[in-house]
Amino acid sequence: MTICSSDEIIDEFELLTRDAGRVQQDTLRKILELNADAEYLNRFNLERRTDSKSFKSCIPLCVHSDIESYIQRIVDGDNSLVLTGKPITSLSVSSGTTQGKPKFLPFNDELLESTIQIFRTSYAFRNRKYPIGNGKALQFVYGSKQVFTQGGILATTATTNLYRSWRFKEAMKDIMSQCCSPDEVIFGPDFHQSLYCHLLCGLIYSDEVQFVFSPFAHSLVHAFHTLEEVWEDLCADIRDGVLSKQVTTPSIRQAVSKILRPNPELASSIYSKCHNLSNWYGVIPALWPNAKYIYGIMTGSMEPYLKKLRHYAGHLPLMSADYGASEGWVGSNVNPTLPPEEVTYAVLPNIAYFEFIPLEKPKGEEMENSSSIHYIESEPVGLTEVQVGKIYEVVITNFAGLYRYRLGDIVKIAGFHNSTPELQFICRRSLVLSINIDKNTEKDLQLAVEEAEKLLAEEKLEVVDFTSLVDRSSDPGHYVIFWELSSGNASEEVLSSCANSMDLAFVDAGYVGSRKIKTIGALELRVLRKGTFGQVMNHYLSLGGAVSQFKTPRFVSQSNSKVLQILNRNVTQSYFSSAYGI
Ligand code: AMP
């Protein structure tokens, strides 16, 4: 693929989306031709046919566990044509925050090219509205360890697969702006040291920074929260031109020391700006005066961080980055002026073959303000057959050996761009709090937490992060919501009201009914020590996850004993709701 100008990319996008139905058929044909010899396709007797009708009648829909044994063979070094027409030589490791453990997924050059296409498309639209000059970008990006599996296959996170690729670097050179930090910082072995140096390098080049980026909003908030704690150390480093002793990794020290010079003037300007800020409001434009916007995925499980991110961003616009997964990309944000809460993703019809499983609520289950999923599924429909306003689960067939793979994400069709749908991300499907007939999604949990959080406003407190658990150790079982607060000074009275408020905020009919007849016990709010979610993140990193892809798990199953241990040993207070009587 040759590198094209933004106008050419927009023209190509318009062309592809005008005829999305035909492009999808061509894409499926290409995928099936390339992989005609794959054992998986032959097992289902596809017999080299490449039309969508034969494909759908031969190949079943699948979830990860259905193909895990095939992937395991690849992990173990089987280089026969298991899933694809050419042996798979690299694997992506997903964040693992959905199911408690990371998943292996095949990665290949075609997935790399589709990532480039997605990124370049959203950039072209973004740059039309907010052009950026030739400067730098403050990027909080972190590579994770690359490991070779026992079978000799390279495995790392999808983001690391990208940042390590020279092809990706070349293709992104003109659009991502140069990262302020050297590669040694991105690929450093210790995330805390890398974060410190990202902030330091960002401050050294503060006048040149054009935008601030991290793949997910969580790591942006985490970065500026860290800045609140280390700003004086950063100022000292810049004043003296000597890197703090807390950075111990020799390669990082060497690389950062090359760009760090004593600069007392810059240090005192940063010092006075930080000192004069009111509760860190607007710190990003204050310290990076030429930044035009903040960029990263801000929808779905990232929404709870928006309030804090807006606080740090002041007047700067927040722009949500694209929608995809380690399984493959889905859509680009081509309406960059929409606030994150309204962002939609236009599906690129040539990067994979997409199907959508229609989901409908049974009659009588509609409840206002609830996104609870008591869905009835029907036959999957094609990309151009989806209907505006309806809700679907995304199914992907990609170039790297996934066929009719249920992504587990629920999306709503917000509209169409030419003939391709624009998706609004609703939530991940698997995450539900459920004891008997109740079912609450990640979104329901988020709404409940937001409702209760309003009660903290008067005490000037915030929920830093949260997760949940179904506790069946007593009978009846009950919901437990864990909160980490910005400070530990909330009054008992307010926290009890918060527990009541969350209990009442789950308006799913199954929950309300069960609470009334006490087949579900009183909701419990457990308050955690500061820093608990940092420990949870460190645990996922120790499993091989990358900070860049980290998403706080919103639901912890009983089998996730390590995370439960971390949460439970950090509980400082617990409050039971009395909303439905004691
Ligand atoms: P992973 O493969 O571990 O990076 O996780 C991929 C998952 O992240 C997807 O299946 C989605 O649930 C979520 N995700 C990715 N992009 C977005 C987005 N733009 N908005 C909301 N959720 C997203």
XYZ file of C-alpha atoms and ligand atoms in Angstrom:
605
model
C 0.000 0.000 0.000
C 1.405 3.371 -0.954
C 1.062 6.269 1.443
C -1.698 8.611 0.263
C -2.649 12.154 1.206
C -5.609 12.786 3.516
C -7.789 13.848 0.581
C -7.001 10.651 -1.288
C -7.835 8.599 1.803
C -11.169 10.345 2.241
C -11.944 9.808 -1.461
C -11.113 6.121 -1.121
C -13.275 5.836 1.993
C -16.201 7.493 0.190
C -15.786 5.107 -2.727
C -15.644 1.997 -0.537
C -18.608 2.995 1.590
C -20.800 3.943 -1.364
C -20.807 0.336 -2.460
C -20.334 -1.379 0.889
C -22.429 -4.443 0.009
C -20.344 -5.310 -3.049
C -17.079 -4.541 -1.240
C -18.115 -6.964 1.514
C -18.716 -9.754 -1.003
C -15.301 -9.068 -2.604
C -13.658 -9.042 0.813
C -15.191 -12.382 1.769
C -14.101 -13.841 -1.565
C -10.518 -12.650 -0.984
C -10.442 -14.042 2.560
C -11.755 -17.427 1.438
C -9.449 -17.612 -1.594
C -6.382 -16.824 0.490
C -7.362 -19.400 3.086
C -8.927 -22.068 0.859
C -6.467 -24.686 2.125
C -7.070 -24.003 5.812
C -7.993 -27.115 7.761
C -10.757 -25.277 9.617
C -12.642 -24.343 6.437
C -12.226 -27.814 4.987
C -13.476 -29.469 8.149
C -16.813 -27.817 7.429
C -16.730 -28.856 3.749
C -16.629 -25.396 2.276
C -14.782 -26.934 -0.687
C -13.160 -23.718 -1.931
C -16.475 -21.940 -2.444
C -16.231 -18.208 -1.814
C -19.801 -16.897 -1.940
C -21.539 -15.687 1.212
C -24.424 -18.152 0.932
C -22.177 -21.239 0.932
C -19.973 -19.670 3.598
C -22.878 -19.087 5.968
C -24.457 -22.461 5.391
C -21.200 -24.418 5.940
C -19.330 -22.474 8.604
C -20.977 -22.126 12.019
C -20.919 -19.019 14.190
C -18.265 -19.481 16.858
C -17.014 -18.084 20.138
C -13.437 -18.133 21.328
C -13.701 -21.452 23.164
C -14.824 -23.161 19.916
C -11.535 -22.366 18.217
C -9.242 -22.401 21.218
C -7.931 -25.895 20.401
C -6.941 -24.733 16.875
C -5.176 -21.677 18.275
C -3.475 -23.808 20.915
C -1.975 -25.964 18.148
C -0.522 -22.825 16.564
C 0.791 -21.715 19.978
C 2.413 -25.133 20.347
C 4.226 -24.727 17.031
C 2.041 -26.686 14.587
C 2.908 -24.940 11.324
C 0.432 -26.774 9.139
C -2.379 -24.708 7.602
C -4.613 -24.787 10.670
C -6.701 -21.638 10.295
C -5.130 -19.806 7.371
C -3.620 -20.402 3.946
C -0.166 -19.425 5.219
C 1.134 -20.539 8.636
C 0.589 -17.977 11.390
C 3.884 -16.678 12.761
C 2.709 -14.129 15.320
C -0.011 -13.968 17.902
C -1.712 -11.112 19.705
C -2.473 -11.423 23.370
C -5.753 -9.703 24.269
C -6.021 -7.587 27.428
C -7.801 -10.432 29.207
C -9.833 -8.083 31.329
C -13.129 -9.404 29.988
C -12.745 -13.043 30.868
C -10.095 -12.825 33.547
C -7.289 -14.289 31.446
C -5.604 -13.124 28.234
C -6.552 -14.837 24.964
C -4.209 -15.674 22.083
C -5.346 -14.502 18.648
C -3.662 -14.914 15.256
C -1.935 -11.797 13.904
C -0.637 -11.287 10.372
C 0.288 -8.665 7.775
C -3.297 -8.216 6.603
C -4.371 -7.229 10.132
C -1.497 -4.765 10.238
C -2.610 -3.213 6.946
C -6.204 -2.900 8.142
C -4.994 -1.117 11.285
C -3.074 1.322 9.121
C -6.158 1.917 6.998
C -8.400 2.517 10.031
C -5.920 4.912 11.665
C -5.245 6.829 8.463
C -8.959 7.158 7.731
C -9.906 8.680 11.074
C -6.790 10.865 10.950
C -7.786 12.228 7.525
C -11.193 13.304 8.859
C -9.739 14.593 12.124
C -7.075 16.591 10.389
C -9.577 18.296 8.144
C -11.223 19.761 11.236
C -8.182 20.175 13.516
C -5.066 20.376 11.345
C -1.863 19.743 13.199
C 1.543 21.007 12.244
C 4.812 19.169 12.101
C 5.320 19.024 15.841
C 5.295 16.172 18.298
C 2.667 14.186 20.170
C 2.624 13.413 23.857
C 1.825 9.726 23.597
C 1.304 7.486 26.571
C 2.080 4.250 24.789
C 3.709 1.188 26.253
C 4.968 -1.903 24.553
C 4.633 -5.132 26.432
C 7.035 -8.048 26.545
C 7.416 -10.062 23.370
C 7.623 -13.716 24.188
C 8.080 -16.798 22.126
C 5.599 -19.555 22.904
C 6.903 -23.060 23.552
C 6.210 -23.717 19.886
C 8.388 -20.730 18.880
C 5.599 -18.339 17.855
C 6.037 -14.664 18.668
C 3.288 -13.524 21.065
C 2.648 -10.026 22.345
C -0.198 -7.528 22.686
C -1.789 -6.218 19.500
C -0.522 -2.707 20.249
C 3.038 -3.972 20.665
C 2.746 -5.872 17.388
C 2.042 -2.473 15.830
C 4.621 -0.325 17.605
C 7.345 -2.871 16.909
C 6.558 -2.986 13.201
C 8.735 -0.886 10.875
C 5.926 -0.994 8.309
C 3.522 0.549 10.828
C 6.059 3.206 11.815
C 6.662 4.147 8.184
C 2.963 4.293 7.377
C 2.162 6.361 10.470
C 5.148 8.702 10.262
C 3.290 11.598 8.717
C 0.138 11.262 10.801
C 0.984 10.243 14.345
C 3.525 13.049 14.852
C 6.741 12.051 16.484
C 6.361 10.687 19.985
C 8.173 12.944 22.516
C 9.759 9.911 24.162
C 12.438 7.682 22.654
C 11.623 4.015 21.904
C 13.503 2.909 25.034
C 10.761 4.575 27.100
C 7.919 2.973 25.118
C 9.470 -0.472 25.375
C 10.879 -0.125 28.891
C 10.449 -3.087 31.231
C 8.820 -1.098 34.034
C 5.601 0.749 33.303
C 5.994 3.263 36.163
C 9.404 4.358 34.940
C 8.111 4.619 31.378
C 5.161 6.746 32.479
C 7.437 9.084 34.449
C 9.680 9.513 31.412
C 6.735 10.044 29.030
C 5.697 12.964 31.262
C 9.253 14.255 31.465
C 9.871 14.093 27.703
C 6.446 15.641 27.097
C 7.405 18.577 29.317
C 10.816 18.996 27.687
C 9.080 19.386 24.309
C 6.004 21.115 25.753
C 5.818 23.885 23.136
C 5.988 21.403 20.258
C 3.236 19.052 21.378
C 0.290 19.088 18.958
C -1.956 16.526 20.631
C -2.087 14.106 23.526
C -2.785 10.433 22.927
C -3.155 7.068 24.541
C -5.011 4.067 23.080
C -7.550 4.085 25.936
C -8.831 6.966 28.117
C -7.949 5.013 31.249
C -4.225 5.446 30.695
C -4.654 9.164 29.966
C -6.359 9.725 33.321
C -3.800 7.532 35.015
C -0.975 9.576 33.466
C -2.289 12.958 34.635
C -3.153 11.581 38.032
C 0.490 10.513 38.280
C 1.573 13.997 37.176
C -0.266 15.384 40.224
C 2.007 13.257 42.386
C 5.366 13.641 40.659
C 5.292 17.169 39.223
C 7.815 18.502 41.697
C 10.258 15.702 40.879
C 9.779 16.406 37.172
C 10.498 20.101 37.740
C 13.654 19.218 39.683
C 14.874 16.939 36.870
C 14.351 19.678 34.283
C 15.926 22.356 36.462
C 19.095 20.335 37.125
C 19.189 18.324 33.897
C 19.550 15.115 35.919
C 17.098 12.243 35.697
C 15.451 11.165 38.957
C 16.982 8.173 40.718
C 13.616 6.390 40.605
C 14.334 5.673 36.934
C 16.731 2.787 37.237
C 16.533 1.015 33.857
C 19.907 1.720 32.166
C 18.533 1.876 28.604
C 15.843 4.388 29.608
C 18.317 6.466 31.644
C 20.723 6.606 28.745
C 18.093 7.535 26.142
C 16.323 10.170 28.261
C 19.560 11.681 29.546
C 20.449 12.471 25.929
C 17.533 14.905 25.672
C 17.532 16.228 29.236
C 19.525 19.467 29.716
C 19.436 21.829 32.705
C 16.651 24.292 31.943
C 15.801 26.325 35.083
C 13.582 28.676 33.117
C 11.334 25.878 31.821
C 11.328 24.232 35.254
C 10.141 27.369 36.998
C 7.494 28.061 34.382
C 6.124 24.496 34.831
C 6.368 24.894 38.591
C 4.363 28.092 38.679
C 1.741 26.801 36.233
C 1.191 23.649 38.309
C 1.209 25.656 41.508
C -1.434 28.091 40.254
C -3.865 25.518 38.893
C -7.053 25.047 40.816
C -7.290 21.339 41.636
C -5.455 20.528 38.359
C -8.289 21.833 36.215
C -7.013 22.443 32.654
C -3.505 21.108 33.349
C -3.137 19.807 29.782
C -3.585 23.129 27.919
C -1.681 24.937 30.687
C 1.444 22.798 30.266
C 1.048 21.966 26.567
C -0.218 25.277 25.149
C -0.149 24.200 21.498
C -2.048 20.931 21.949
C -5.176 20.912 19.776
C -6.993 17.876 21.175
C -6.862 14.753 23.307
C -7.201 11.455 21.507
C -7.889 7.874 22.654
C -10.762 5.391 22.918
C -13.331 7.021 25.169
C -16.486 4.968 24.654
C -17.788 1.804 26.327
C -15.904 0.905 29.481
C -13.857 4.107 29.086
C -16.844 6.436 29.636
C -16.477 6.540 33.424
C -13.101 8.287 32.977
C -14.476 11.112 30.821
C -15.403 13.398 33.691
C -11.880 13.343 35.080
C -10.333 13.612 31.631
C -12.471 16.685 30.855
C -11.263 18.195 34.097
C -7.634 17.794 33.047
C -8.412 18.852 29.454
C -10.079 22.188 30.299
C -11.224 23.728 27.018
C -9.484 21.175 24.764
C -11.749 18.835 22.778
C -11.773 15.120 23.575
C -11.879 12.862 20.546
C -12.585 9.174 20.705
C -10.276 6.898 18.722
C -11.469 3.999 16.559
C -13.264 0.758 17.405
C -11.608 -2.630 17.172
C -10.165 -5.506 19.099
C -7.219 -7.876 19.020
C -9.510 -9.907 16.733
C -9.490 -7.097 14.169
C -10.623 -3.533 13.553
C -14.246 -2.664 12.957
C -14.815 1.053 12.401
C -13.330 4.529 12.222
C -14.462 7.713 13.906
C -15.129 9.892 10.859
C -17.129 12.568 12.741
C -14.406 13.913 15.005
C -16.424 16.860 16.289
C -18.910 14.627 18.100
C -18.367 14.459 21.874
C -17.302 10.977 23.044
C -20.787 10.197 24.398
C -22.197 10.533 20.873
C -19.355 9.059 18.864
C -20.126 6.536 16.147
C -17.782 4.276 14.189
C -18.197 3.866 10.424
C -17.416 0.283 9.428
C -14.705 -0.071 6.780
C -16.173 -2.681 4.437
C -12.866 -3.970 3.047
C -11.019 -4.808 6.274
C -13.048 -7.890 7.222
C -16.383 -9.543 6.509
C -18.996 -8.490 9.055
C -22.277 -9.958 10.196
C -24.604 -8.680 12.862
C -26.792 -10.776 15.160
C -30.043 -8.872 15.759
C -30.854 -8.628 19.458
C -34.314 -7.778 20.648
C -35.871 -7.352 24.033
C -38.868 -9.590 24.612
C -42.161 -7.677 24.811
C -42.900 -6.282 28.252
C -39.233 -6.117 29.235
C -38.698 -2.544 28.100
C -37.824 -0.328 31.033
C -36.800 3.224 30.749
C -33.163 4.046 31.503
C -32.189 0.407 31.413
C -29.883 -1.216 28.932
C -30.267 -4.625 30.574
C -29.939 -7.485 28.187
C -32.733 -9.974 28.087
C -32.252 -10.313 24.379
C -33.790 -12.654 21.844
C -31.372 -13.401 19.011
C -32.277 -13.961 15.390
C -30.325 -14.951 12.247
C -27.278 -12.782 11.530
C -27.681 -10.126 8.832
C -25.097 -8.569 6.523
C -23.371 -5.218 6.915
C -25.770 -3.294 4.703
C -28.878 -5.035 6.037
C -28.748 -3.620 9.564
C -31.465 -1.183 10.619
C -31.055 2.204 12.249
C -31.960 2.239 15.955
C -31.602 -1.549 16.338
C -29.113 -3.402 18.516
C -26.757 -6.155 17.320
C -23.821 -8.313 18.358
C -20.847 -7.975 15.983
C -19.540 -11.081 14.189
C -16.219 -10.884 12.347
C -14.523 -12.971 9.673
C -11.005 -11.625 9.305
C -7.917 -12.246 7.172
C -6.112 -13.982 10.036
C -8.157 -17.130 10.501
C -11.252 -16.113 12.448
C -14.464 -17.179 10.727
C -17.896 -16.000 11.902
C -16.378 -15.178 15.288
C -18.679 -13.524 17.797
C -16.880 -10.508 19.133
C -19.144 -10.284 22.176
C -19.730 -6.546 21.741
C -23.184 -4.996 21.491
C -23.609 -2.037 19.160
C -26.502 0.149 18.094
C -26.906 1.367 14.529
C -26.843 5.150 14.745
C -27.091 5.819 11.001
C -25.277 5.216 7.738
C -22.305 6.815 6.034
C -23.179 6.194 2.400
C -24.137 2.516 2.570
C -21.970 1.468 5.508
C -23.426 1.579 9.029
C -22.213 3.912 11.773
C -22.086 1.963 15.030
C -22.520 3.247 18.517
C -20.702 1.056 21.017
C -23.099 -0.052 23.767
C -21.255 -2.586 25.918
C -19.547 -5.938 26.083
C -22.082 -8.697 26.189
C -20.480 -11.111 28.593
C -20.301 -8.782 31.521
C -23.465 -9.121 33.514
C -24.334 -9.110 37.155
C -26.824 -11.911 37.528
C -28.010 -13.963 40.503
C -31.307 -15.444 39.391
C -33.580 -13.785 36.828
C -31.803 -10.420 37.040
C -29.314 -9.384 34.358
C -27.348 -6.181 34.472
C -24.715 -5.121 31.995
C -21.555 -3.136 32.336
C -23.584 -0.125 31.183
C -26.216 -0.650 33.904
C -23.445 -0.807 36.482
C -21.905 2.374 35.126
C -25.260 4.194 35.297
C -25.810 3.003 38.883
C -22.357 4.197 39.946
C -22.881 7.561 38.236
C -26.211 8.011 39.991
C -24.723 7.314 43.412
C -21.617 9.386 42.666
C -23.821 12.492 42.525
C -24.182 12.158 46.300
C -20.414 12.502 46.694
C -20.264 15.823 44.868
C -21.083 17.847 47.989
C -18.180 16.250 49.804
C -15.941 17.046 46.814
C -15.165 13.368 46.304
C -15.048 11.221 43.199
C -15.099 7.535 42.384
C -11.636 6.908 40.929
C -12.539 3.440 39.661
C -14.997 0.640 40.375
C -15.809 -3.003 39.821
C -18.398 -5.511 40.982
C -18.957 -9.052 42.160
C -21.830 -11.444 42.745
C -21.421 -12.715 46.298
C -23.113 -16.080 46.808
C -21.306 -16.903 50.028
C -24.460 -15.973 51.946
C -28.009 -16.908 51.061
C -29.538 -15.139 49.203
C -26.671 -13.869 47.088
C -26.138 -10.135 46.648
C -24.322 -7.608 44.467
C -21.085 -6.153 45.798
C -19.797 -2.919 44.283
C -16.182 -1.946 45.005
C -15.239 1.732 44.937
C -11.886 3.424 45.139
C -12.445 7.073 46.143
C -10.315 10.142 45.453
C -9.865 10.546 49.204
C -10.901 8.560 52.223
C -12.987 11.260 53.877
C -16.553 10.412 52.919
C -18.991 10.345 55.811
C -20.665 7.069 56.769
C -24.040 8.640 56.179
C -23.206 9.585 52.593
C -21.702 6.184 51.795
C -24.788 4.419 53.159
C -26.915 6.615 50.906
C -24.654 5.674 47.988
C -25.311 1.980 48.655
C -29.076 2.680 48.694
C -28.834 4.758 45.562
C -27.051 2.002 43.593
C -29.501 -0.626 44.820
C -32.379 1.490 43.484
C -30.554 2.378 40.284
C -30.617 -1.207 38.977
C -34.063 -0.953 37.418
C -34.007 -4.261 35.545
C -37.364 -5.924 36.317
C -35.651 -9.166 37.400
C -33.523 -7.328 39.946
C -36.293 -5.135 41.329
C -38.671 -8.102 41.664
C -36.033 -10.292 43.340
C -35.048 -7.535 45.741
C -38.675 -6.983 46.757
C -39.209 -10.648 47.610
C -35.663 -10.901 49.006
C -34.371 -13.614 46.686
C -31.483 -11.183 46.180
C -29.940 -9.692 49.308
C -29.104 -6.042 50.013
C -26.503 -4.488 47.725
C -23.158 -3.961 49.444
C -20.761 -1.092 48.795
C -17.154 -1.916 49.714
C -14.785 1.041 49.864
C -11.182 0.326 48.889
C -7.861 1.791 49.924
C -6.308 4.320 47.533
C -4.162 2.598 44.932
C -6.109 -0.685 44.899
C -6.911 -0.476 41.197
C -3.245 0.220 40.541
C -2.542 -3.172 42.125
C -5.243 -4.781 39.971
C -3.618 -3.313 36.869
C -0.168 -4.511 37.958
C -1.610 -7.992 38.311
C -2.854 -7.956 34.686
C 0.481 -6.583 33.516
C 2.231 -9.456 35.274
C 0.123 -11.828 33.138
C 1.584 -10.246 30.010
C -1.069 -7.558 29.380
C -0.112 -4.075 28.189
C -1.013 -0.832 29.911
C -2.020 0.517 26.507
C -4.843 -2.027 26.281
C -5.784 -2.194 29.951
C -9.477 -1.962 30.826
C -10.545 -2.235 34.446
C -12.694 -5.380 34.680
C -16.146 -4.183 35.687
C -17.129 -7.582 36.970
C -14.961 -10.053 38.845
C -15.970 -13.699 38.853
C -15.365 -15.928 41.868
C -12.836 -17.884 39.832
C -10.636 -14.800 39.452
C -9.156 -15.446 42.866
C -6.069 -13.251 42.506
C -8.066 -10.103 41.705
C -10.570 -10.931 44.433
C -7.755 -11.278 46.925
C -6.385 -7.863 45.948
C -9.819 -6.270 46.301
C -10.768 -7.947 49.559
C -7.526 -7.234 51.371
C -7.942 -3.533 50.566
C -11.503 -3.061 51.807
C -11.667 -0.354 54.469
C -15.416 -0.016 54.961
C -18.550 -1.804 53.868
C -22.135 -0.534 53.687
C -25.316 -2.500 52.993
C -28.275 -0.879 51.320
C -31.503 -0.499 53.243
C -33.388 0.660 50.172
C -35.743 -2.330 50.131
C -36.028 -2.576 53.930
C -33.576 -4.391 56.168
P -8.581 -6.034 23.397
O -8.598 -6.965 22.275
O -8.135 -6.637 24.656
O -7.848 -4.785 23.080
O -10.077 -5.568 23.678
C -10.960 -5.304 22.645
C -12.280 -4.847 23.230
O -12.152 -3.486 23.665
C -13.388 -4.784 22.201
O -13.973 -6.029 21.954
C -14.339 -3.800 22.867
O -15.110 -4.432 23.853
C -13.381 -2.819 23.522
N -13.191 -1.656 22.611
C -12.308 -1.504 21.624
N -12.485 -0.345 20.977
C -13.510 0.269 21.591
C -14.187 1.499 21.404
N -13.828 2.387 20.475
N -15.214 1.782 22.223
C -15.582 0.923 23.198
N -14.978 -0.242 23.433
C -13.966 -0.577 22.637
